[in-house]
mmCIF file of C-alpha atoms in Angstrom:
data_model
loop_
_atom_site.group_PDB
_atom_site.id
_atom_site.type_symbol
_atom_site.label_atom_id
_atom_site.label_comp_id
_atom_site.label_asym_id
_atom_site.label_seq_id
_atom_site.Cartn_x
_atom_site.Cartn_y
_atom_site.Cartn_z
ATOM 1 C CA ASP A 10 -122.674 -63.275 -35.962
ATOM 2 C CA VAL A 11 -122.513 -63.983 -39.472
ATOM 3 C CA ALA A 12 -120.151 -63.964 -41.775
ATOM 4 C CA GLU A 13 -120.068 -61.493 -45.133
ATOM 5 C CA ASN A 14 -120.314 -65.003 -47.898
ATOM 6 C CA GLY A 15 -123.468 -64.931 -45.740
ATOM 7 C CA ARG A 16 -122.510 -68.583 -44.091
ATOM 8 C CA LEU A 17 -123.513 -69.113 -40.275
ATOM 9 C CA PRO A 18 -121.149 -71.385 -38.248
ATOM 10 C CA ASN A 19 -120.859 -75.264 -39.216
ATOM 11 C CA ALA A 20 -123.154 -74.192 -41.744
ATOM 12 C CA PRO A 21 -123.453 -77.154 -44.495
ATOM 13 C CA ASN A 22 -121.248 -76.673 -47.653
ATOM 14 C CA MET A 23 -124.825 -77.411 -50.346
ATOM 15 C CA LYS A 24 -125.189 -77.182 -54.508
ATOM 16 C CA GLN A 25 -126.535 -74.097 -55.444
ATOM 17 C CA ASN A 26 -130.164 -75.990 -56.332
ATOM 18 C CA GLY A 27 -132.834 -73.129 -55.228
ATOM 19 C CA GLU A 28 -136.554 -73.737 -56.262
ATOM 20 C CA PRO A 29 -138.101 -71.849 -59.593
ATOM 21 C CA GLU A 30 -139.932 -67.917 -58.631
ATOM 22 C CA SER A 31 -143.994 -68.422 -59.306
ATOM 23 C CA ALA A 32 -144.513 -67.423 -62.671
ATOM 24 C CA GLU A 33 -147.686 -66.142 -60.901
ATOM 25 C CA SER A 34 -148.320 -62.721 -61.288
ATOM 26 C CA GLN A 35 -150.676 -59.710 -61.697
ATOM 27 C CA LYS A 36 -151.223 -56.114 -61.557
ATOM 28 C CA ASP A 37 -154.485 -53.820 -60.014
ATOM 29 C CA GLY A 38 -155.110 -50.840 -60.428
ATOM 30 C CA PHE A 39 -154.894 -48.473 -56.864
ATOM 31 C CA ASP A 40 -156.329 -44.927 -56.394
ATOM 32 C CA SER A 41 -153.549 -42.498 -56.681
ATOM 33 C CA SER A 42 -153.793 -41.086 -53.132
ATOM 34 C CA PRO A 43 -155.777 -42.996 -50.910
ATOM 35 C CA GLN A 44 -157.999 -41.129 -48.772
ATOM 36 C CA LEU A 45 -158.436 -43.000 -45.416
ATOM 37 C CA PRO A 46 -159.018 -41.490 -41.438
ATOM 38 C CA GLU A 47 -155.580 -40.550 -39.710
ATOM 39 C CA PRO A 48 -156.478 -43.623 -36.128
ATOM 40 C CA SER A 49 -157.920 -41.934 -33.347
ATOM 41 C CA ASN A 50 -157.463 -45.036 -31.588
ATOM 42 C CA PRO A 51 -154.204 -46.673 -32.491
ATOM 43 C CA SER A 52 -153.847 -49.401 -29.637
ATOM 44 C CA ASN A 53 -156.766 -51.549 -29.679
ATOM 45 C CA GLU A 54 -156.653 -52.948 -26.684
ATOM 46 C CA ALA A 55 -158.230 -56.415 -25.312
ATOM 47 C CA SER A 56 -160.627 -56.719 -22.914
ATOM 48 C CA PRO A 57 -162.573 -59.704 -21.046
ATOM 49 C CA SER A 58 -165.988 -59.335 -23.697
ATOM 50 C CA ARG A 59 -163.091 -58.572 -26.730
ATOM 51 C CA PRO A 60 -160.538 -61.145 -26.763
ATOM 52 C CA ALA A 61 -157.144 -60.631 -28.292
ATOM 53 C CA LYS A 62 -155.640 -62.331 -31.883
ATOM 54 C CA SER A 63 -152.869 -61.552 -33.769
ATOM 55 C CA VAL A 64 -152.587 -60.480 -36.961
ATOM 56 C CA CYS A 65 -149.462 -61.370 -39.432
ATOM 57 C CA VAL A 66 -149.270 -59.017 -42.482
ATOM 58 C CA VAL A 67 -147.465 -60.623 -45.546
ATOM 59 C CA LEU A 68 -146.160 -58.025 -48.460
ATOM 60 C CA HIS A 69 -145.461 -59.669 -51.924
ATOM 61 C CA GLY A 70 -142.196 -59.086 -53.822
ATOM 62 C CA GLY A 71 -142.012 -57.948 -57.834
ATOM 63 C CA GLY A 72 -139.612 -55.520 -58.479
ATOM 64 C CA PHE A 73 -141.887 -52.978 -56.887
ATOM 65 C CA ILE A 74 -143.168 -53.327 -60.752
ATOM 66 C CA TYR A 75 -144.638 -56.584 -60.876
ATOM 67 C CA GLY A 76 -146.690 -59.305 -57.905
ATOM 68 C CA SER A 77 -150.264 -59.435 -56.368
ATOM 69 C CA PRO A 78 -151.177 -61.263 -52.977
ATOM 70 C CA THR A 79 -151.683 -64.318 -55.614
ATOM 71 C CA LEU A 80 -147.917 -64.776 -56.064
ATOM 72 C CA ILE A 81 -147.374 -66.248 -52.388
ATOM 73 C CA SER A 82 -151.161 -67.314 -51.608
ATOM 74 C CA ARG A 83 -149.539 -70.224 -50.430
ATOM 75 C CA PHE A 84 -146.770 -69.393 -47.842
ATOM 76 C CA SER A 85 -149.590 -66.777 -46.651
ATOM 77 C CA GLN A 86 -151.779 -69.663 -46.033
ATOM 78 C CA ARG A 87 -149.359 -72.040 -44.642
ATOM 79 C CA LEU A 88 -148.194 -69.421 -42.549
ATOM 80 C CA SER A 89 -151.953 -69.477 -40.307
ATOM 81 C CA GLU A 90 -151.894 -72.942 -40.373
ATOM 82 C CA GLU A 91 -148.821 -73.082 -38.618
ATOM 83 C CA LEU A 92 -149.020 -69.644 -36.252
ATOM 84 C CA GLY A 93 -152.690 -69.760 -35.428
ATOM 85 C CA GLN A 94 -153.408 -66.471 -37.014
ATOM 86 C CA ASP A 95 -154.724 -64.817 -39.246
ATOM 87 C CA VAL A 96 -152.529 -63.545 -42.378
ATOM 88 C CA ILE A 97 -153.587 -60.541 -44.303
ATOM 89 C CA ALA A 98 -151.625 -60.830 -48.343
ATOM 90 C CA LEU A 99 -151.681 -57.004 -48.539
ATOM 91 C CA LYS A 100 -152.064 -55.355 -51.937
ATOM 92 C CA TYR A 101 -149.851 -52.355 -52.876
ATOM 93 C CA PRO A 102 -150.049 -49.532 -56.117
ATOM 94 C CA LEU A 103 -146.714 -51.203 -58.202
ATOM 95 C CA ALA A 104 -144.348 -49.121 -60.624
ATOM 96 C CA PRO A 105 -143.722 -47.274 -62.823
ATOM 97 C CA GLU A 106 -147.403 -46.141 -62.776
ATOM 98 C CA GLN A 107 -147.100 -45.544 -59.384
ATOM 99 C CA ILE A 108 -144.165 -44.439 -58.278
ATOM 100 C CA TYR A 109 -142.476 -44.343 -54.652
ATOM 101 C CA PRO A 110 -143.292 -42.601 -52.323
ATOM 102 C CA SER A 111 -147.015 -44.070 -53.288
ATOM 103 C CA GLN A 112 -146.323 -47.525 -51.896
ATOM 104 C CA LEU A 113 -145.422 -46.419 -48.474
ATOM 105 C CA GLU A 114 -147.541 -43.909 -48.106
ATOM 106 C CA TYR A 115 -150.147 -46.430 -49.029
ATOM 107 C CA LEU A 116 -149.265 -49.722 -46.742
ATOM 108 C CA VAL A 117 -149.042 -46.738 -44.156
ATOM 109 C CA ARG A 118 -152.251 -45.862 -44.413
ATOM 110 C CA ALA A 119 -153.098 -49.764 -44.800
ATOM 111 C CA LEU A 120 -151.199 -50.909 -41.827
ATOM 112 C CA ARG A 121 -152.867 -48.361 -40.173
ATOM 113 C CA LYS A 122 -155.991 -48.984 -40.640
ATOM 114 C CA ILE A 123 -156.318 -53.002 -39.575
ATOM 115 C CA ARG A 124 -154.433 -51.631 -36.236
ATOM 116 C CA GLN A 125 -157.502 -50.007 -35.538
ATOM 117 C CA LEU A 126 -160.192 -52.468 -36.035
ATOM 118 C CA PRO A 127 -161.821 -55.131 -34.812
ATOM 119 C CA ALA A 128 -160.815 -58.686 -36.376
ATOM 120 C CA ASP A 129 -163.823 -59.184 -37.051
ATOM 121 C CA SER A 130 -164.866 -56.373 -39.186
ATOM 122 C CA ALA A 131 -161.870 -55.681 -40.890
ATOM 123 C CA TRP A 132 -161.700 -56.841 -44.200
ATOM 124 C CA ARG A 133 -165.063 -56.144 -44.632
ATOM 125 C CA GLU A 134 -164.328 -52.445 -43.389
ATOM 126 C CA MET A 135 -161.194 -51.494 -45.445
ATOM 127 C CA LYS A 136 -162.754 -49.804 -48.567
ATOM 128 C CA ASP A 137 -162.084 -46.978 -50.007
ATOM 129 C CA GLY A 138 -158.228 -46.568 -51.039
ATOM 130 C CA GLU A 139 -157.671 -49.851 -49.397
ATOM 131 C CA GLY A 140 -160.328 -52.238 -51.310
ATOM 132 C CA GLU A 141 -162.281 -54.672 -50.065
ATOM 133 C CA ILE A 142 -160.450 -58.035 -48.393
ATOM 134 C CA LEU A 143 -162.293 -61.117 -48.697
ATOM 135 C CA ARG A 144 -163.232 -63.281 -45.514
ATOM 136 C CA ASP A 145 -163.079 -66.068 -48.447
ATOM 137 C CA GLY A 146 -159.682 -65.337 -49.841
ATOM 138 C CA VAL A 147 -160.384 -65.654 -52.945
ATOM 139 C CA GLY A 148 -159.086 -62.442 -53.269
ATOM 140 C CA GLY A 149 -160.259 -58.863 -53.344
ATOM 141 C CA ILE A 150 -159.204 -55.124 -54.081
ATOM 142 C CA GLY A 151 -157.440 -54.968 -51.354
ATOM 143 C CA GLY A 152 -155.243 -58.636 -50.673
ATOM 144 C CA HIS A 153 -156.559 -61.994 -49.407
ATOM 145 C CA VAL A 154 -157.360 -63.592 -46.061
ATOM 146 C CA ASN A 155 -156.637 -66.780 -44.593
ATOM 147 C CA GLY A 156 -157.526 -67.621 -41.123
ATOM 148 C CA LYS A 157 -160.911 -67.907 -38.664
ATOM 149 C CA THR A 158 -162.103 -64.872 -37.041
ATOM 150 C CA THR A 159 -163.026 -64.541 -33.419
ATOM 151 C CA VAL A 160 -165.975 -62.873 -33.167
ATOM 152 C CA GLY A 161 -165.984 -60.351 -31.025
ATOM 153 C CA ALA A 162 -162.035 -60.484 -30.791
ATOM 154 C CA SER A 163 -159.431 -57.026 -31.138
ATOM 155 C CA TYR A 164 -156.020 -57.350 -32.985
ATOM 156 C CA SER A 165 -153.690 -56.895 -30.343
ATOM 157 C CA SER A 166 -150.372 -57.033 -32.189
ATOM 158 C CA LEU A 167 -149.275 -56.591 -35.709
ATOM 159 C CA HIS A 168 -146.922 -58.598 -37.048
ATOM 160 C CA VAL A 169 -145.342 -57.438 -40.871
ATOM 161 C CA VAL A 170 -143.171 -59.511 -43.026
ATOM 162 C CA GLY A 171 -142.353 -58.715 -46.325
ATOM 163 C CA VAL A 172 -140.364 -60.915 -48.905
ATOM 164 C CA SER A 173 -138.074 -59.811 -51.199
ATOM 165 C CA ALA A 174 -139.411 -56.100 -52.324
ATOM 166 C CA GLY A 175 -142.118 -56.279 -50.059
ATOM 167 C CA ALA A 176 -138.990 -56.819 -46.835
ATOM 168 C CA ASN A 177 -137.846 -53.186 -48.624
ATOM 169 C CA LEU A 178 -141.567 -51.742 -48.261
ATOM 170 C CA ALA A 179 -142.134 -53.507 -44.747
ATOM 171 C CA LEU A 180 -138.614 -52.069 -43.035
ATOM 172 C CA ALA A 181 -139.406 -48.689 -44.674
ATOM 173 C CA SER A 182 -143.009 -48.434 -42.571
ATOM 174 C CA CYS A 183 -142.186 -49.766 -39.729
ATOM 175 C CA LEU A 184 -139.341 -46.917 -39.465
ATOM 176 C CA LEU A 185 -141.083 -44.041 -41.207
ATOM 177 C CA MET A 186 -144.204 -44.948 -38.513
ATOM 178 C CA ARG A 187 -141.152 -45.092 -35.686
ATOM 179 C CA ASP A 188 -140.744 -41.377 -37.434
ATOM 180 C CA LEU A 189 -144.106 -40.518 -37.198
ATOM 181 C CA GLY A 190 -144.851 -41.347 -33.460
ATOM 182 C CA ASP A 191 -147.234 -44.371 -34.502
ATOM 183 C CA GLU A 192 -148.186 -46.295 -31.261
ATOM 184 C CA PRO A 193 -147.673 -49.451 -30.691
ATOM 185 C CA LEU A 194 -145.929 -49.781 -33.725
ATOM 186 C CA PRO A 195 -145.766 -53.647 -35.194
ATOM 187 C CA ALA A 196 -144.222 -56.311 -32.681
ATOM 188 C CA SER A 197 -142.669 -58.036 -35.355
ATOM 189 C CA LEU A 198 -140.789 -58.016 -38.383
ATOM 190 C CA THR A 199 -139.417 -60.341 -40.376
ATOM 191 C CA LEU A 200 -137.599 -59.720 -44.007
ATOM 192 C CA VAL A 201 -137.146 -62.202 -46.613
ATOM 193 C CA GLY A 202 -134.374 -61.523 -49.471
ATOM 194 C CA GLY A 203 -135.262 -57.763 -49.472
ATOM 195 C CA PRO A 204 -132.919 -54.946 -50.982
ATOM 196 C CA TYR A 205 -131.564 -51.882 -48.971
ATOM 197 C CA SER A 206 -129.021 -50.486 -50.354
ATOM 198 C CA THR A 207 -128.146 -49.158 -54.149
ATOM 199 C CA CYS A 208 -124.408 -50.317 -53.674
ATOM 200 C CA THR A 209 -123.502 -52.452 -56.329
ATOM 201 C CA THR A 210 -120.314 -53.524 -55.127
ATOM 202 C CA SER A 211 -120.890 -55.375 -52.237
ATOM 203 C CA GLN A 212 -119.967 -59.351 -51.694
ATOM 204 C CA SER A 213 -122.854 -60.664 -52.835
ATOM 205 C CA TYR A 214 -123.105 -58.079 -55.502
ATOM 206 C CA LEU A 215 -119.568 -58.768 -56.880
ATOM 207 C CA GLU A 216 -120.427 -63.069 -56.583
ATOM 208 C CA HIS A 217 -123.752 -63.329 -58.117
ATOM 209 C CA GLU A 218 -123.802 -59.648 -60.499
ATOM 210 C CA HIS A 219 -124.989 -61.833 -63.472
ATOM 211 C CA GLY A 220 -127.258 -64.160 -61.579
ATOM 212 C CA PRO A 221 -128.565 -66.298 -61.502
ATOM 213 C CA LYS A 222 -132.184 -65.959 -61.011
ATOM 214 C CA LEU A 223 -131.564 -61.863 -59.953
ATOM 215 C CA THR A 224 -128.600 -59.787 -61.883
ATOM 216 C CA LYS A 225 -127.506 -56.588 -61.398
ATOM 217 C CA ALA A 226 -129.144 -55.265 -64.629
ATOM 218 C CA MET A 227 -132.755 -55.932 -63.281
ATOM 219 C CA LEU A 228 -132.172 -54.790 -60.106
ATOM 220 C CA MET A 229 -130.959 -51.488 -61.779
ATOM 221 C CA GLN A 230 -133.895 -52.022 -63.544
ATOM 222 C CA TYR A 231 -135.946 -51.826 -60.588
ATOM 223 C CA TRP A 232 -134.763 -49.670 -58.886
ATOM 224 C CA GLY A 233 -135.088 -47.032 -61.708
ATOM 225 C CA LEU A 234 -138.895 -48.295 -62.560
ATOM 226 C CA TYR A 235 -139.323 -47.227 -58.423
ATOM 227 C CA MET A 236 -138.079 -43.941 -57.931
ATOM 228 C CA LYS A 237 -138.146 -42.190 -61.206
ATOM 229 C CA GLY A 238 -141.213 -44.373 -63.255
ATOM 230 C CA GLY A 239 -140.336 -44.014 -67.304
ATOM 231 C CA LEU A 240 -137.725 -42.818 -66.626
ATOM 232 C CA GLY A 241 -136.596 -46.114 -66.741
ATOM 233 C CA GLN A 242 -133.624 -48.078 -65.689
ATOM 234 C CA LEU A 243 -131.144 -46.080 -62.410
ATOM 235 C CA GLU A 244 -127.510 -45.574 -63.738
ATOM 236 C CA GLU A 245 -124.706 -45.768 -61.334
ATOM 237 C CA TRP A 246 -123.908 -42.528 -61.988
ATOM 238 C CA ASP A 247 -126.649 -41.618 -61.123
ATOM 239 C CA LEU A 248 -126.128 -43.197 -57.039
ATOM 240 C CA LYS A 249 -122.653 -40.280 -56.951
ATOM 241 C CA GLY A 250 -122.910 -37.687 -54.748
ATOM 242 C CA TRP A 251 -125.884 -38.049 -52.381
ATOM 243 C CA HIS A 252 -125.895 -37.336 -48.789
ATOM 244 C CA ASP A 253 -128.247 -38.232 -46.039
ATOM 245 C CA ASP A 254 -131.881 -36.234 -45.631
ATOM 246 C CA LYS A 255 -131.612 -34.890 -42.160
ATOM 247 C CA GLU A 256 -134.829 -33.630 -41.896
ATOM 248 C CA PRO A 257 -137.271 -35.430 -39.748
ATOM 249 C CA ILE A 258 -140.843 -36.610 -41.388
ATOM 250 C CA LYS A 259 -143.470 -35.171 -39.785
ATOM 251 C CA THR A 260 -146.346 -36.315 -41.924
ATOM 252 C CA LEU A 261 -146.931 -38.862 -44.844
ATOM 253 C CA SER A 262 -147.312 -35.988 -46.605
ATOM 254 C CA ASP A 263 -143.885 -34.733 -45.938
ATOM 255 C CA LEU A 264 -142.655 -37.558 -48.274
ATOM 256 C CA TRP A 265 -143.917 -36.604 -51.019
ATOM 257 C CA CYS A 266 -141.646 -33.302 -51.307
ATOM 258 C CA ARG A 267 -138.192 -35.723 -50.719
ATOM 259 C CA ASP A 268 -135.401 -37.120 -53.366
ATOM 260 C CA PRO A 269 -136.287 -41.003 -53.226
ATOM 261 C CA LEU A 270 -132.474 -41.273 -54.077
ATOM 262 C CA LYS A 271 -131.538 -39.686 -50.553
ATOM 263 C CA SER A 272 -134.023 -41.116 -48.452
ATOM 264 C CA THR A 273 -134.311 -43.331 -45.570
ATOM 265 C CA TYR A 274 -137.520 -44.976 -46.320
ATOM 266 C CA VAL A 275 -136.337 -45.976 -50.084
ATOM 267 C CA THR A 276 -132.598 -47.092 -49.198
ATOM 268 C CA PRO A 277 -132.707 -47.357 -45.681
ATOM 269 C CA LEU A 278 -128.788 -49.790 -45.403
ATOM 270 C CA ASP A 279 -127.465 -46.415 -47.557
ATOM 271 C CA HIS A 280 -129.394 -43.126 -45.601
ATOM 272 C CA ALA A 281 -130.625 -44.349 -41.928
ATOM 273 C CA THR A 282 -128.884 -42.914 -39.406
ATOM 274 C CA SER A 283 -130.518 -45.452 -36.824
ATOM 275 C CA PHE A 284 -132.746 -48.262 -36.701
ATOM 276 C CA ALA A 285 -132.913 -48.150 -32.917
ATOM 277 C CA GLY A 286 -136.644 -48.244 -31.788
ATOM 278 C CA LEU A 287 -137.774 -50.849 -34.629
ATOM 279 C CA PRO A 288 -140.165 -53.982 -33.596
ATOM 280 C CA LYS A 289 -137.684 -57.873 -32.765
ATOM 281 C CA THR A 290 -136.747 -58.419 -36.480
ATOM 282 C CA LEU A 291 -135.882 -61.763 -38.017
ATOM 283 C CA ILE A 292 -134.252 -61.346 -41.469
ATOM 284 C CA ASN A 293 -133.794 -64.067 -43.477
ATOM 285 C CA VAL A 294 -132.251 -64.417 -46.453
ATOM 286 C CA ALA A 295 -130.568 -66.896 -49.286
ATOM 287 C CA GLU A 296 -126.891 -67.994 -49.627
ATOM 288 C CA PHE A 297 -126.410 -67.340 -53.089
ATOM 289 C CA ASP A 298 -128.587 -64.453 -53.150
ATOM 290 C CA ILE A 299 -127.474 -61.602 -54.794
ATOM 291 C CA LEU A 300 -128.627 -59.182 -52.128
ATOM 292 C CA ARG A 301 -127.566 -61.691 -49.955
ATOM 293 C CA SER A 302 -125.061 -58.871 -48.298
ATOM 294 C CA ASP A 303 -127.807 -55.905 -47.869
ATOM 295 C CA SER A 304 -129.354 -58.575 -45.932
ATOM 296 C CA VAL A 305 -126.405 -59.262 -43.252
ATOM 297 C CA GLY A 306 -124.967 -55.829 -43.781
ATOM 298 C CA LEU A 307 -128.436 -55.019 -42.127
ATOM 299 C CA TYR A 308 -128.557 -57.346 -39.725
ATOM 300 C CA ARG A 309 -124.820 -55.887 -38.573
ATOM 301 C CA ARG A 310 -126.116 -52.122 -38.758
ATOM 302 C CA MET A 311 -129.513 -52.918 -36.292
ATOM 303 C CA LYS A 312 -127.116 -54.730 -33.602
ATOM 304 C CA ASN A 313 -125.259 -52.331 -33.638
ATOM 305 C CA ASP A 314 -128.458 -49.918 -33.119
ATOM 306 C CA GLY A 315 -129.124 -51.686 -30.000
ATOM 307 C CA CYS A 316 -132.315 -53.610 -32.094
ATOM 308 C CA ASP A 317 -133.910 -57.417 -31.070
ATOM 309 C CA VAL A 318 -132.344 -58.590 -34.640
ATOM 310 C CA CYS A 319 -131.462 -62.372 -35.908
ATOM 311 C CA ILE A 320 -130.303 -63.504 -39.195
ATOM 312 C CA LYS A 321 -131.390 -66.400 -40.717
ATOM 313 C CA VAL A 322 -129.187 -67.636 -44.091
ATOM 314 C CA LEU A 323 -130.011 -70.906 -46.312
ATOM 315 C CA PRO A 324 -127.486 -72.600 -47.336
ATOM 316 C CA GLY A 325 -127.181 -73.763 -50.971
ATOM 317 C CA ALA A 326 -130.927 -71.473 -51.334
ATOM 318 C CA HIS A 327 -131.263 -68.761 -54.519
ATOM 319 C CA ILE A 328 -133.685 -65.697 -54.174
ATOM 320 C CA HIS A 329 -137.481 -65.784 -53.435
ATOM 321 C CA LEU A 330 -137.428 -68.414 -50.284
ATOM 322 C CA ALA A 331 -141.519 -67.323 -49.963
ATOM 323 C CA GLY A 332 -143.501 -68.387 -52.646
ATOM 324 C CA ALA A 333 -141.274 -71.031 -53.995
ATOM 325 C CA SER A 334 -141.904 -74.214 -53.408
ATOM 326 C CA GLY A 335 -140.726 -77.358 -51.027
ATOM 327 C CA TRP A 336 -137.615 -77.059 -48.836
ATOM 328 C CA ALA A 337 -136.960 -73.509 -49.417
ATOM 329 C CA GLU A 338 -139.869 -72.515 -48.557
ATOM 330 C CA ASN A 339 -140.898 -75.013 -45.521
ATOM 331 C CA GLU A 340 -136.945 -73.547 -43.736
ATOM 332 C CA VAL A 341 -138.058 -69.945 -43.941
ATOM 333 C CA ILE A 342 -142.162 -70.512 -42.516
ATOM 334 C CA LYS A 343 -139.929 -72.997 -39.403
ATOM 335 C CA GLN A 344 -137.377 -69.510 -38.238
ATOM 336 C CA ILE A 345 -141.393 -67.464 -38.225
ATOM 337 C CA LYS A 346 -142.344 -69.740 -35.845
ATOM 338 C CA SER A 347 -140.107 -70.458 -33.684
ATOM 339 C CA VAL A 348 -139.936 -66.710 -33.822
ATOM 340 C CA ALA A 349 -143.158 -66.283 -32.775
ATOM 341 C CA SER A 350 -143.276 -68.646 -30.135
ATOM 342 C CA ARG A 351 -139.984 -66.814 -28.366
ATOM 343 C CA MET A 352 -142.685 -64.032 -28.044
ATOM 344 C CA SER A 353 -145.531 -65.231 -27.091
#
């Protein structure tokens, strides 16, 4: 287990020497209502004539309001090389121009589409709402691709990696796909330093309210822009008195009728009744991250719900482990590779 302070047993005492965040970011336009077909045959099983191939989908961070696959391009490339898999770094709609649930609806449709298509045609066929993903990795409307495609291959398994806000969206997407009865779900889920709760009284919030790098005020603004768009910062009084929304989600369109302040798919640590049935999960977080307690709390909840989950707290590091240069990124990739090897 892991202590609330985020330290693993026998973790070394290290200085606060996290890496700087990349300044590379961009914003892109999206169709606010991507019209993609529902999967007629979600399972894309391999056959003797179609060898199996895994694909890793990476969701970038940026507080729901900025960022692109460019922000984590080196991380995606290295992940592809280390895992020996295709890696697709997806773009998704950004707030405040598009607020919840646009991002979640878009990503669930994209994950379904990737899972449905044969590996050698996925990039060229993902058009319309997704845009086109280019083979050469220079980035199209939809995202970046790293890896070499095997002609005639099928994607036998899909692995999802989310970084920061992308970790929230990755977890929410898997929860929603589970609740909608999608089969099969992604084979694994890796969550790097994500926000899963709007609680501001946890230990890591109290320790790192003023940073470094990410502050309580910044997080409240990000939550507000994601949930309320032009209304801006989410005030703490907005969070009082809300209760779980017990009505089941039956279709993606149901999301538009729900209050984001009490949604399982916005703040799962606050409102999800159960995490049972989720894929194998690796939770990764930095010791000096203001969101460390979110990751520790999520790990404990998932463990209690019988999930196959592990947590890795990187001592001495701040936020943005993936996409930051140097040793922090190396550690994250090493941990993801270790989990992947145990699944193969």
